[in-house]
Amino acid sequence: MAKYLVQKSGPLSGEVTISGAKNAVLPLMAAGLLAEEQTTIKDVPALRDVNVLMEVMMKLGAEIDMPEEGVLNIHTKEIQTTEADFDLFKKMRASILVMGPLLAREGKARMPLPGGCSIGARPIDLHLKGFRQLGATTEVKDTYVEAVAPEGGLVGGSVYLDFPSVGATENIMMAAVLAQGTTYIENAAEEPEIVDLANFLNKMGARIKGAGTDTIKIEGVEHLKGTVHRVIPDRIETGTFMLAAAITRGEILIKNVVTDHVKPIIAKLRECGVQVELVDEGMYVNGGNKALTATDIKTLPYPGFPTDIQSPFMAFLTTVEGESQVQETVFENRFMHVAELNRMGANIKTDGRSAVIPGGKQLVGSQVIATDLRAGAAMVLAGLVAEGTTEISEIYHIDRGYEKFVEKFRGLGATIIRIED
Ligand code: UD1
């Protein structure tokens, strides 16, 4: 299996351009199942997750081609089957996002229970609850889940989400766009990726209001048409490179960013003493201006601090002066990177969903595992400041969600190589 070898790399410097957002492009692609006409998505990052979803959708009947790098044409003249492929589905949790579109367009969907990063139980009860509120019946049998719309199709309804789940909000929104009548999603997720999906669907002819707030109103329409749309920049990749500047005490100009989307990361880095300036071309981040100090982090749904940046931020906190605390409230099992950072000498202590990071550590290169996608990025960041060589295995997780990861880091002066086994 492929590995990364990372060497201590001194302050990184230079420019990096952020790719289209993984978590935005996946629901946009799934929404391409809703229209008979062609939809075109631009700034599509080259990622394993994108390829997996393409395969899932092609098996369902979508015709997909990539006329040039970063551009996807999706044309779903007809849905061939409403049953998703088991093996493909197991590779990626986000495959569940085809369920809402299938239910909306064909009145039924049968899916294997989804796979993906093992960062907690990650049930889909809220997705199913939403479908039921639109009149569908749902059944979970062994490893499959099935939903069937009433005769005549889904009908608008009120859905209250017990937790503002990103995936459930997206799936219910996509199910509701073709339903008869009006749907309200309350306690909806407010993430920028939800807004991007609503914008895309509205360009296709949907009538969605309130995306980006906790109440989304969807008035059903008869059909959707094709459109062209550019994906928003990846705020998690942006945060990762902000942390690359911070942890190496380097200076990086980050281009193609929406600074509003990374406000909590900017705030927390500034609290630690990192210089973050918003400039015409994007964002300038300098970690080398002064001594950096500890801070506390609590992950929350947007606009709170993103859970996906928790592990990269923790890697950074091992290097600052003083003790920091990190609380993970979104997922119940997202501290697997702690054992790996401790292997490098971090000495982090956890108690349930809280972690205490002593800070001021000189990490030491070691053999570590990318336990999930973002934890993999955390290991690379740690490797950049650790004495000696850090060998990171199971990097297929990183391939799922970061485009040209090695190239981008090397462009900033990092010593990192990929070894194929
Ligand atoms: C999305 C992101 C992921 C990010 C997460 C939280 C994508 C492709 N992935 O994942 O990178 O870490 O948001 O910001 O966009 N939950 C339930 N029942 C459900 C659904 C979720 O209990 O039906 C729980 C989950 O177990 C978790 C929490 O809700 O504890 C948040 O999950 P959710 O927002 O749904 O995350 P994803 O959409 O899977």
Short mmCIF file of C-alpha atoms and ligand atoms in Angstrom, two decimals:
data_model
loop_
_atom_site.label_atom_id
_atom_site.label_comp_id
_atom_site.label_asym_id
_atom_site.label_seq_id
_atom_site.Cartn_x
_atom_site.Cartn_y
_atom_site.Cartn_z
CA MET A 1 0.00 0.00 0.00
CA ALA A 2 1.16 3.51 -0.80
CA LYS A 3 2.88 5.61 1.90
CA TYR A 4 4.10 9.14 2.43
CA LEU A 5 7.56 9.91 3.73
CA VAL A 6 7.70 13.38 5.28
CA GLN A 7 10.88 15.15 6.48
CA LYS A 8 11.21 18.10 8.81
CA SER A 9 10.82 20.97 6.35
CA GLY A 10 11.56 24.35 7.89
CA PRO A 11 9.16 27.25 7.34
CA LEU A 12 6.99 26.63 4.27
CA SER A 13 6.62 29.58 1.94
CA GLY A 14 4.98 30.52 -1.33
CA GLU A 15 1.54 30.37 -2.88
CA VAL A 16 -1.08 27.66 -3.06
CA THR A 17 -4.41 27.57 -4.91
CA ILE A 18 -7.34 25.86 -3.24
CA SER A 19 -9.38 23.30 -5.21
CA GLY A 20 -13.15 22.97 -5.48
CA ALA A 21 -14.73 21.62 -2.29
CA LYS A 22 -15.05 17.86 -1.91
CA ASN A 23 -18.06 18.18 0.36
CA ALA A 24 -19.80 20.53 -2.08
CA VAL A 25 -19.11 18.67 -5.30
CA LEU A 26 -20.49 15.33 -4.09
CA PRO A 27 -24.05 16.59 -3.42
CA LEU A 28 -23.94 18.67 -6.62
CA MET A 29 -23.11 15.54 -8.59
CA ALA A 30 -25.94 13.61 -6.92
CA ALA A 31 -28.31 16.46 -7.81
CA GLY A 32 -27.40 15.79 -11.45
CA LEU A 33 -29.64 12.69 -11.16
CA LEU A 34 -32.68 14.94 -10.74
CA ALA A 35 -32.81 16.41 -14.25
CA GLU A 36 -33.26 14.83 -17.66
CA GLU A 37 -31.13 17.59 -19.15
CA GLN A 38 -27.36 17.91 -18.81
CA THR A 39 -25.80 19.67 -15.83
CA THR A 40 -22.19 20.86 -15.92
CA ILE A 41 -20.04 21.28 -12.82
CA LYS A 42 -16.79 23.24 -12.96
CA ASP A 43 -13.78 23.26 -10.63
CA VAL A 44 -14.36 19.60 -9.82
CA PRO A 45 -11.37 18.34 -7.81
CA ALA A 46 -9.63 15.13 -8.94
CA LEU A 47 -10.41 12.95 -5.92
CA ARG A 48 -11.08 9.31 -5.23
CA ASP A 49 -14.49 10.18 -3.69
CA VAL A 50 -15.52 11.97 -6.90
CA ASN A 51 -14.54 8.91 -8.96
CA VAL A 52 -16.45 6.57 -6.68
CA LEU A 53 -19.61 8.68 -6.87
CA MET A 54 -19.24 8.89 -10.66
CA GLU A 55 -19.21 5.10 -10.82
CA VAL A 56 -22.18 4.82 -8.47
CA MET A 57 -24.16 7.27 -10.63
CA MET A 58 -23.20 5.68 -13.95
CA LYS A 59 -24.51 2.34 -12.69
CA LEU A 60 -27.79 4.11 -11.92
CA GLY A 61 -28.03 5.36 -15.51
CA ALA A 62 -26.23 8.73 -15.55
CA GLU A 63 -23.97 9.48 -18.51
CA ILE A 64 -20.94 11.31 -17.18
CA ASP A 65 -17.97 12.67 -19.07
CA MET A 66 -15.09 14.98 -18.32
CA PRO A 67 -14.46 17.12 -21.46
CA GLU A 68 -11.53 18.82 -19.75
CA GLU A 69 -9.77 18.71 -16.38
CA GLY A 70 -12.09 19.91 -13.62
CA VAL A 71 -15.28 19.88 -15.70
CA LEU A 72 -17.99 17.22 -15.31
CA ASN A 73 -21.00 16.82 -17.58
CA ILE A 74 -23.78 14.77 -16.02
CA HIS A 75 -26.67 13.69 -18.18
CA THR A 76 -29.35 11.49 -16.67
CA LYS A 77 -31.89 11.03 -19.46
CA GLU A 78 -33.21 7.99 -17.68
CA ILE A 79 -32.65 6.23 -14.39
CA GLN A 80 -31.88 2.57 -15.19
CA THR A 81 -32.10 1.17 -11.68
CA THR A 82 -32.98 2.45 -8.24
CA GLU A 83 -30.71 -0.08 -6.50
CA ALA A 84 -27.19 1.07 -5.74
CA ASP A 85 -24.15 -1.17 -6.21
CA PHE A 86 -23.11 -2.75 -2.90
CA ASP A 87 -19.31 -2.80 -3.36
CA LEU A 88 -19.07 0.77 -4.62
CA PHE A 89 -21.38 2.05 -1.96
CA LYS A 90 -19.28 0.53 0.81
CA LYS A 91 -16.33 2.69 -0.29
CA MET A 92 -17.90 6.01 0.53
CA ARG A 93 -20.51 7.20 2.97
CA ALA A 94 -21.53 10.14 0.79
CA SER A 95 -23.00 7.66 -1.75
CA ILE A 96 -26.15 7.89 0.41
CA LEU A 97 -26.71 11.27 -1.27
CA VAL A 98 -28.15 9.55 -4.34
CA MET A 99 -31.07 8.33 -2.25
CA GLY A 100 -32.98 11.64 -2.14
CA PRO A 101 -32.71 12.20 -5.92
CA LEU A 102 -33.77 8.62 -6.73
CA LEU A 103 -36.74 8.85 -4.42
CA ALA A 104 -37.74 12.20 -5.91
CA ARG A 105 -37.44 11.12 -9.54
CA GLU A 106 -38.36 7.42 -9.46
CA GLY A 107 -40.33 7.08 -6.24
CA LYS A 108 -38.02 4.47 -4.74
CA ALA A 109 -34.43 3.74 -3.75
CA ARG A 110 -32.62 0.75 -2.29
CA MET A 111 -29.15 1.34 -0.84
CA PRO A 112 -26.59 -0.63 1.10
CA LEU A 113 -25.86 1.05 4.43
CA PRO A 114 -22.99 3.46 3.69
CA GLY A 115 -19.23 3.17 4.36
CA GLY A 116 -16.57 5.93 4.60
CA CYS A 117 -14.39 7.27 7.41
CA SER A 118 -14.84 5.30 10.63
CA ILE A 119 -15.27 8.35 12.83
CA GLY A 120 -18.23 7.23 14.83
CA ALA A 121 -21.44 5.31 14.26
CA ARG A 122 -22.68 7.80 11.63
CA PRO A 123 -26.24 6.53 11.33
CA ILE A 124 -28.68 7.69 8.63
CA ASP A 125 -31.79 7.84 10.79
CA LEU A 126 -32.24 11.59 10.15
CA HIS A 127 -32.15 11.11 6.38
CA LEU A 128 -34.84 8.44 6.67
CA LYS A 129 -36.92 10.48 9.10
CA GLY A 130 -36.94 13.28 6.52
CA PHE A 131 -38.06 10.96 3.71
CA ARG A 132 -40.88 9.66 5.93
CA GLN A 133 -42.07 13.21 6.58
CA LEU A 134 -42.40 13.54 2.80
CA GLY A 135 -44.70 10.53 2.76
CA ALA A 136 -42.21 7.74 2.01
CA THR A 137 -42.07 4.44 3.83
CA THR A 138 -38.60 3.31 4.86
CA GLU A 139 -37.22 -0.02 5.93
CA VAL A 140 -33.76 -1.06 7.13
CA LYS A 141 -33.05 -4.76 6.48
CA ASP A 142 -29.68 -6.31 7.42
CA THR A 143 -27.24 -4.25 5.35
CA TYR A 144 -29.77 -2.52 3.10
CA VAL A 145 -32.11 0.42 3.45
CA GLU A 146 -35.12 0.95 1.24
CA ALA A 147 -37.44 3.92 0.79
CA VAL A 148 -40.62 4.02 -1.28
CA ALA A 149 -42.67 7.13 -2.08
CA PRO A 150 -46.49 7.00 -1.97
CA GLU A 151 -48.41 6.55 -5.19
CA GLY A 152 -48.26 9.87 -7.01
CA GLY A 153 -44.87 10.76 -5.53
CA LEU A 154 -43.48 12.52 -2.47
CA VAL A 155 -45.50 15.27 -0.80
CA GLY A 156 -44.16 18.34 1.00
CA GLY A 157 -43.89 18.12 4.79
CA SER A 158 -42.22 19.56 7.87
CA VAL A 159 -38.97 17.97 8.97
CA TYR A 160 -37.29 18.78 12.26
CA LEU A 161 -33.72 17.47 12.46
CA ASP A 162 -32.67 16.43 15.97
CA PHE A 163 -29.12 17.37 14.96
CA PRO A 164 -28.27 19.70 12.04
CA SER A 165 -26.83 16.88 9.91
CA VAL A 166 -25.18 18.07 6.71
CA GLY A 167 -25.94 14.94 4.69
CA ALA A 168 -29.54 14.67 5.92
CA THR A 169 -30.24 18.32 5.08
CA GLU A 170 -28.84 17.80 1.56
CA ASN A 171 -30.68 14.53 0.97
CA ILE A 172 -34.02 15.87 2.19
CA MET A 173 -33.59 19.05 0.15
CA MET A 174 -32.97 16.98 -3.00
CA ALA A 175 -35.95 14.72 -2.25
CA ALA A 176 -38.24 17.71 -1.67
CA VAL A 177 -37.47 19.72 -4.83
CA LEU A 178 -39.78 17.59 -6.99
CA ALA A 179 -42.40 16.85 -4.27
CA GLN A 180 -45.93 18.18 -4.43
CA GLY A 181 -46.31 21.13 -2.08
CA THR A 182 -43.97 22.85 0.33
CA THR A 183 -41.35 21.33 2.64
CA TYR A 184 -39.74 22.98 5.64
CA ILE A 185 -36.50 21.65 7.12
CA GLU A 186 -36.02 22.97 10.64
CA ASN A 187 -32.79 22.83 12.60
CA ALA A 188 -31.21 22.42 9.16
CA ALA A 189 -27.43 22.39 8.72
CA GLU A 190 -26.10 25.84 7.70
CA GLU A 191 -22.80 24.80 6.09
CA PRO A 192 -21.63 26.65 2.94
CA GLU A 193 -21.96 23.35 1.05
CA ILE A 194 -25.73 23.44 1.74
CA VAL A 195 -25.91 26.94 0.26
CA ASP A 196 -23.93 25.82 -2.79
CA LEU A 197 -26.33 22.92 -3.35
CA ALA A 198 -29.38 25.19 -2.97
CA ASN A 199 -27.89 27.67 -5.46
CA PHE A 200 -27.25 24.86 -7.92
CA LEU A 201 -30.77 23.43 -7.53
CA ASN A 202 -32.33 26.88 -7.89
CA LYS A 203 -30.39 27.38 -11.13
CA MET A 204 -31.95 24.08 -12.23
CA GLY A 205 -35.40 25.57 -11.54
CA ALA A 206 -35.98 24.54 -7.92
CA ARG A 207 -37.57 26.97 -5.45
CA ILE A 208 -35.49 26.88 -2.28
CA LYS A 209 -35.25 29.69 0.27
CA GLY A 210 -33.39 29.99 3.55
CA ALA A 211 -30.35 27.78 2.78
CA GLY A 212 -27.58 28.91 5.13
CA THR A 213 -30.11 29.49 7.96
CA ASP A 214 -31.67 26.93 10.29
CA THR A 215 -34.96 26.85 8.36
CA ILE A 216 -35.08 25.91 4.70
CA LYS A 217 -38.27 26.22 2.65
CA ILE A 218 -38.59 24.15 -0.52
CA GLU A 219 -41.55 24.61 -2.84
CA GLY A 220 -41.83 21.57 -5.07
CA VAL A 221 -41.65 22.00 -8.86
CA GLU A 222 -42.61 19.61 -11.68
CA HIS A 223 -39.21 19.15 -13.20
CA LEU A 224 -35.68 20.52 -13.20
CA LYS A 225 -33.55 21.61 -16.13
CA GLY A 226 -29.84 21.57 -16.89
CA THR A 227 -27.41 24.25 -15.74
CA VAL A 228 -23.72 25.13 -15.36
CA HIS A 229 -22.20 25.74 -11.94
CA ARG A 230 -18.78 26.33 -10.38
CA VAL A 231 -18.07 24.57 -7.06
CA ILE A 232 -17.12 26.71 -4.04
CA PRO A 233 -13.50 26.49 -2.82
CA ASP A 234 -12.72 23.83 -0.23
CA ARG A 235 -12.76 25.46 3.21
CA ILE A 236 -11.19 22.40 4.84
CA GLU A 237 -8.30 22.37 2.38
CA THR A 238 -7.96 26.12 3.04
CA GLY A 239 -7.76 25.45 6.78
CA THR A 240 -5.19 22.72 6.20
CA PHE A 241 -2.84 25.12 4.37
CA MET A 242 -3.44 27.86 6.95
CA LEU A 243 -2.23 25.33 9.50
CA ALA A 244 0.72 24.38 7.29
CA ALA A 245 1.90 28.00 7.56
CA ALA A 246 1.20 28.08 11.29
CA ILE A 247 2.85 24.79 12.28
CA THR A 248 6.03 25.38 10.23
CA ARG A 249 6.12 29.08 11.25
CA GLY A 250 6.02 29.80 7.53
CA GLU A 251 4.37 32.33 5.23
CA ILE A 252 1.77 31.21 2.69
CA LEU A 253 -0.46 33.11 0.29
CA ILE A 254 -3.62 31.05 -0.16
CA LYS A 255 -5.61 31.73 -3.33
CA ASN A 256 -9.20 30.87 -4.30
CA VAL A 257 -10.67 31.17 -0.80
CA VAL A 258 -13.94 32.43 0.62
CA THR A 259 -12.70 33.96 3.85
CA ASP A 260 -16.20 34.03 5.37
CA HIS A 261 -16.23 30.23 5.25
CA VAL A 262 -13.10 29.93 7.41
CA LYS A 263 -13.91 32.59 10.02
CA PRO A 264 -13.61 30.27 13.04
CA ILE A 265 -10.22 29.00 11.84
CA ILE A 266 -8.98 32.56 11.28
CA ALA A 267 -10.20 33.55 14.77
CA LYS A 268 -8.51 30.62 16.51
CA LEU A 269 -5.22 31.02 14.65
CA ARG A 270 -5.15 34.73 15.49
CA GLU A 271 -5.78 33.85 19.15
CA CYS A 272 -2.61 31.76 19.01
CA GLY A 273 -0.66 34.68 17.55
CA VAL A 274 -0.66 33.67 13.88
CA GLN A 275 -0.91 36.61 11.46
CA VAL A 276 -3.83 36.20 9.04
CA GLU A 277 -4.42 39.00 6.52
CA LEU A 278 -7.19 39.14 3.95
CA VAL A 279 -5.63 40.39 0.72
CA ASP A 280 -6.90 40.93 -2.82
CA GLU A 281 -5.63 37.55 -4.08
CA GLY A 282 -6.94 35.59 -1.07
CA MET A 283 -5.39 35.15 2.35
CA TYR A 284 -1.87 35.64 3.66
CA VAL A 285 -0.96 33.51 6.68
CA ASN A 286 2.26 34.00 8.61
CA GLY A 287 3.16 31.77 11.56
CA GLY A 288 6.66 33.14 12.02
CA ASN A 289 6.00 36.65 13.34
CA LYS A 290 5.95 35.97 17.05
CA ALA A 291 5.91 33.22 19.65
CA LEU A 292 2.67 31.23 19.37
CA THR A 293 0.53 30.29 22.34
CA ALA A 294 -2.18 27.80 23.31
CA THR A 295 -5.94 28.04 22.73
CA ASP A 296 -9.03 25.93 23.31
CA ILE A 297 -11.17 24.48 20.52
CA LYS A 298 -14.72 23.16 20.56
CA THR A 299 -16.06 21.66 17.34
CA LEU A 300 -19.62 22.58 16.39
CA PRO A 301 -21.88 22.61 13.33
CA TYR A 302 -21.28 25.63 11.05
CA PRO A 303 -20.67 28.48 11.76
CA GLY A 304 -18.84 26.89 14.70
CA PHE A 305 -15.34 25.44 14.51
CA PRO A 306 -15.32 22.62 11.89
CA THR A 307 -14.82 19.07 13.11
CA ASP A 308 -12.85 18.36 9.91
CA ILE A 309 -10.11 20.77 11.04
CA GLN A 310 -9.96 19.43 14.59
CA SER A 311 -7.18 16.91 13.98
CA PRO A 312 -4.94 19.22 11.86
CA PHE A 313 -5.39 21.95 14.49
CA MET A 314 -4.44 19.53 17.25
CA ALA A 315 -1.20 18.70 15.44
CA PHE A 316 -0.43 22.43 15.42
CA LEU A 317 -1.31 22.84 19.12
CA THR A 318 1.39 20.32 20.08
CA THR A 319 3.95 22.93 18.95
CA VAL A 320 2.74 26.12 20.71
CA GLU A 321 3.58 27.32 24.23
CA GLY A 322 1.11 26.24 26.91
CA GLU A 323 -1.69 23.75 27.38
CA SER A 324 -4.70 23.62 25.03
CA GLN A 325 -7.99 21.78 25.28
CA VAL A 326 -9.95 20.33 22.39
CA GLN A 327 -13.57 19.23 22.65
CA GLU A 328 -15.19 17.21 19.85
CA THR A 329 -18.99 17.55 19.95
CA VAL A 330 -19.96 16.54 16.40
CA PHE A 331 -18.64 12.96 16.19
CA GLU A 332 -18.32 10.53 19.09
CA ASN A 333 -15.12 8.86 17.92
CA ARG A 334 -12.86 11.43 16.33
CA PHE A 335 -9.68 11.21 18.40
CA MET A 336 -8.02 8.29 16.61
CA HIS A 337 -5.18 10.60 15.55
CA VAL A 338 -4.27 11.16 19.21
CA ALA A 339 -2.57 7.76 19.47
CA GLU A 340 -0.61 8.56 16.30
CA LEU A 341 0.46 12.03 17.52
CA ASN A 342 1.46 10.46 20.84
CA ARG A 343 3.65 8.00 18.95
CA MET A 344 5.50 11.13 17.78
CA GLY A 345 5.89 12.39 21.37
CA ALA A 346 2.85 14.67 21.76
CA ASN A 347 1.72 13.28 25.13
CA ILE A 348 -1.96 14.20 24.59
CA LYS A 349 -4.47 12.92 27.15
CA THR A 350 -8.10 12.23 26.27
CA ASP A 351 -11.19 11.79 28.40
CA GLY A 352 -14.27 10.95 26.34
CA ARG A 353 -14.71 13.72 23.82
CA SER A 354 -12.11 16.04 25.43
CA ALA A 355 -8.37 16.16 24.88
CA VAL A 356 -5.61 18.06 26.67
CA ILE A 357 -2.60 18.99 24.56
CA PRO A 358 0.45 19.96 26.66
CA GLY A 359 2.12 22.02 23.90
CA GLY A 360 5.74 23.04 23.50
CA LYS A 361 6.72 19.63 22.11
CA GLN A 362 9.43 18.78 19.64
CA LEU A 363 7.74 15.93 17.78
CA VAL A 364 9.84 13.01 16.59
CA GLY A 365 9.45 11.26 13.25
CA SER A 366 7.78 7.89 13.53
CA GLN A 367 5.68 5.30 11.70
CA VAL A 368 2.08 6.46 11.87
CA ILE A 369 -1.28 5.74 10.26
CA ALA A 370 -3.70 8.07 8.49
CA THR A 371 -6.64 6.84 10.58
CA ASP A 372 -9.11 8.89 8.55
CA LEU A 373 -9.02 11.56 5.85
CA ARG A 374 -8.40 14.62 8.01
CA ALA A 375 -6.26 12.71 10.50
CA GLY A 376 -4.04 11.90 7.53
CA ALA A 377 -3.57 15.63 6.87
CA ALA A 378 -2.77 16.08 10.57
CA MET A 379 -0.01 13.47 10.30
CA VAL A 380 1.54 15.26 7.33
CA LEU A 381 1.52 18.56 9.24
CA ALA A 382 3.10 16.88 12.27
CA GLY A 383 5.69 15.24 10.02
CA LEU A 384 6.75 18.64 8.67
CA VAL A 385 7.97 19.71 12.12
CA ALA A 386 9.07 16.35 13.55
CA GLU A 387 12.78 15.50 13.83
CA GLY A 388 13.73 12.95 11.18
CA THR A 389 11.35 11.06 8.93
CA THR A 390 7.67 10.40 9.44
CA GLU A 391 6.26 7.44 7.56
CA ILE A 392 2.51 7.67 7.02
CA SER A 393 0.59 4.60 5.89
CA GLU A 394 -3.04 4.09 4.81
CA ILE A 395 -2.87 7.30 2.80
CA TYR A 396 -5.74 6.17 0.57
CA HIS A 397 -7.82 8.13 3.06
CA ILE A 398 -5.99 11.31 2.01
CA ASP A 399 -6.54 10.50 -1.69
CA ARG A 400 -10.28 10.52 -0.99
CA GLY A 401 -10.36 14.20 -0.19
CA TYR A 402 -7.25 16.24 -1.05
CA GLU A 403 -6.38 17.09 -4.66
CA LYS A 404 -2.68 17.11 -5.65
CA PHE A 405 -1.75 16.96 -1.98
CA VAL A 406 1.93 16.10 -2.39
CA GLU A 407 2.42 18.53 -5.30
CA LYS A 408 0.88 21.40 -3.38
CA PHE A 409 3.03 20.77 -0.30
CA ARG A 410 6.18 20.34 -2.38
CA GLY A 411 5.40 23.63 -4.11
CA LEU A 412 5.65 25.29 -0.71
CA GLY A 413 9.03 23.73 0.05
CA ALA A 414 7.94 20.62 1.96
CA THR A 415 9.99 17.46 1.70
CA ILE A 416 7.33 14.85 1.14
CA ILE A 417 7.32 11.89 -1.21
CA ARG A 418 4.79 9.25 -2.06
CA ILE A 419 5.97 5.67 -2.29
CA GLU A 420 3.82 3.14 -4.13
CA ASP A 421 4.20 -0.37 -2.83
C1 UD1 B 1 -20.43 15.87 6.41
C2 UD1 B 1 -19.07 15.99 5.75
C3 UD1 B 1 -17.96 15.62 6.73
C4 UD1 B 1 -18.08 16.45 8.01
C5 UD1 B 1 -19.49 16.35 8.58
C6 UD1 B 1 -19.71 17.28 9.77
C7 UD1 B 1 -19.61 15.46 3.45
C8 UD1 B 1 -19.48 14.53 2.30
N1 UD1 B 1 -19.04 15.10 4.59
O1 UD1 B 1 -20.59 14.51 6.76
O2 UD1 B 1 -16.70 15.89 6.10
O3 UD1 B 1 -17.19 15.94 8.97
O4 UD1 B 1 -20.46 16.72 7.57
O5 UD1 B 1 -19.41 18.60 9.43
O6 UD1 B 1 -20.19 16.54 3.32
N2 UD1 B 1 -26.03 11.86 12.38
C9 UD1 B 1 -27.06 11.10 12.92
N3 UD1 B 1 -28.04 10.64 12.09
C10 UD1 B 1 -28.05 10.92 10.74
C11 UD1 B 1 -27.01 11.69 10.21
C12 UD1 B 1 -26.00 12.14 11.03
O7 UD1 B 1 -27.08 10.84 14.12
O8 UD1 B 1 -28.98 10.48 10.05
C13 UD1 B 1 -24.95 12.34 13.26
C14 UD1 B 1 -23.59 11.75 12.89
O9 UD1 B 1 -23.41 10.49 13.47
C15 UD1 B 1 -22.64 12.80 13.43
C16 UD1 B 1 -23.41 14.10 13.23
O10 UD1 B 1 -24.78 13.73 13.05
O11 UD1 B 1 -22.41 12.58 14.80
C17 UD1 B 1 -22.95 14.92 12.05
O12 UD1 B 1 -23.06 14.18 10.88
P1 UD1 B 1 -23.42 14.83 9.47
O13 UD1 B 1 -23.53 16.31 9.60
O14 UD1 B 1 -24.56 14.09 8.89
O15 UD1 B 1 -22.12 14.49 8.65
P2 UD1 B 1 -22.02 13.96 7.17
O16 UD1 B 1 -23.06 14.61 6.32
O17 UD1 B 1 -21.92 12.49 7.17
#
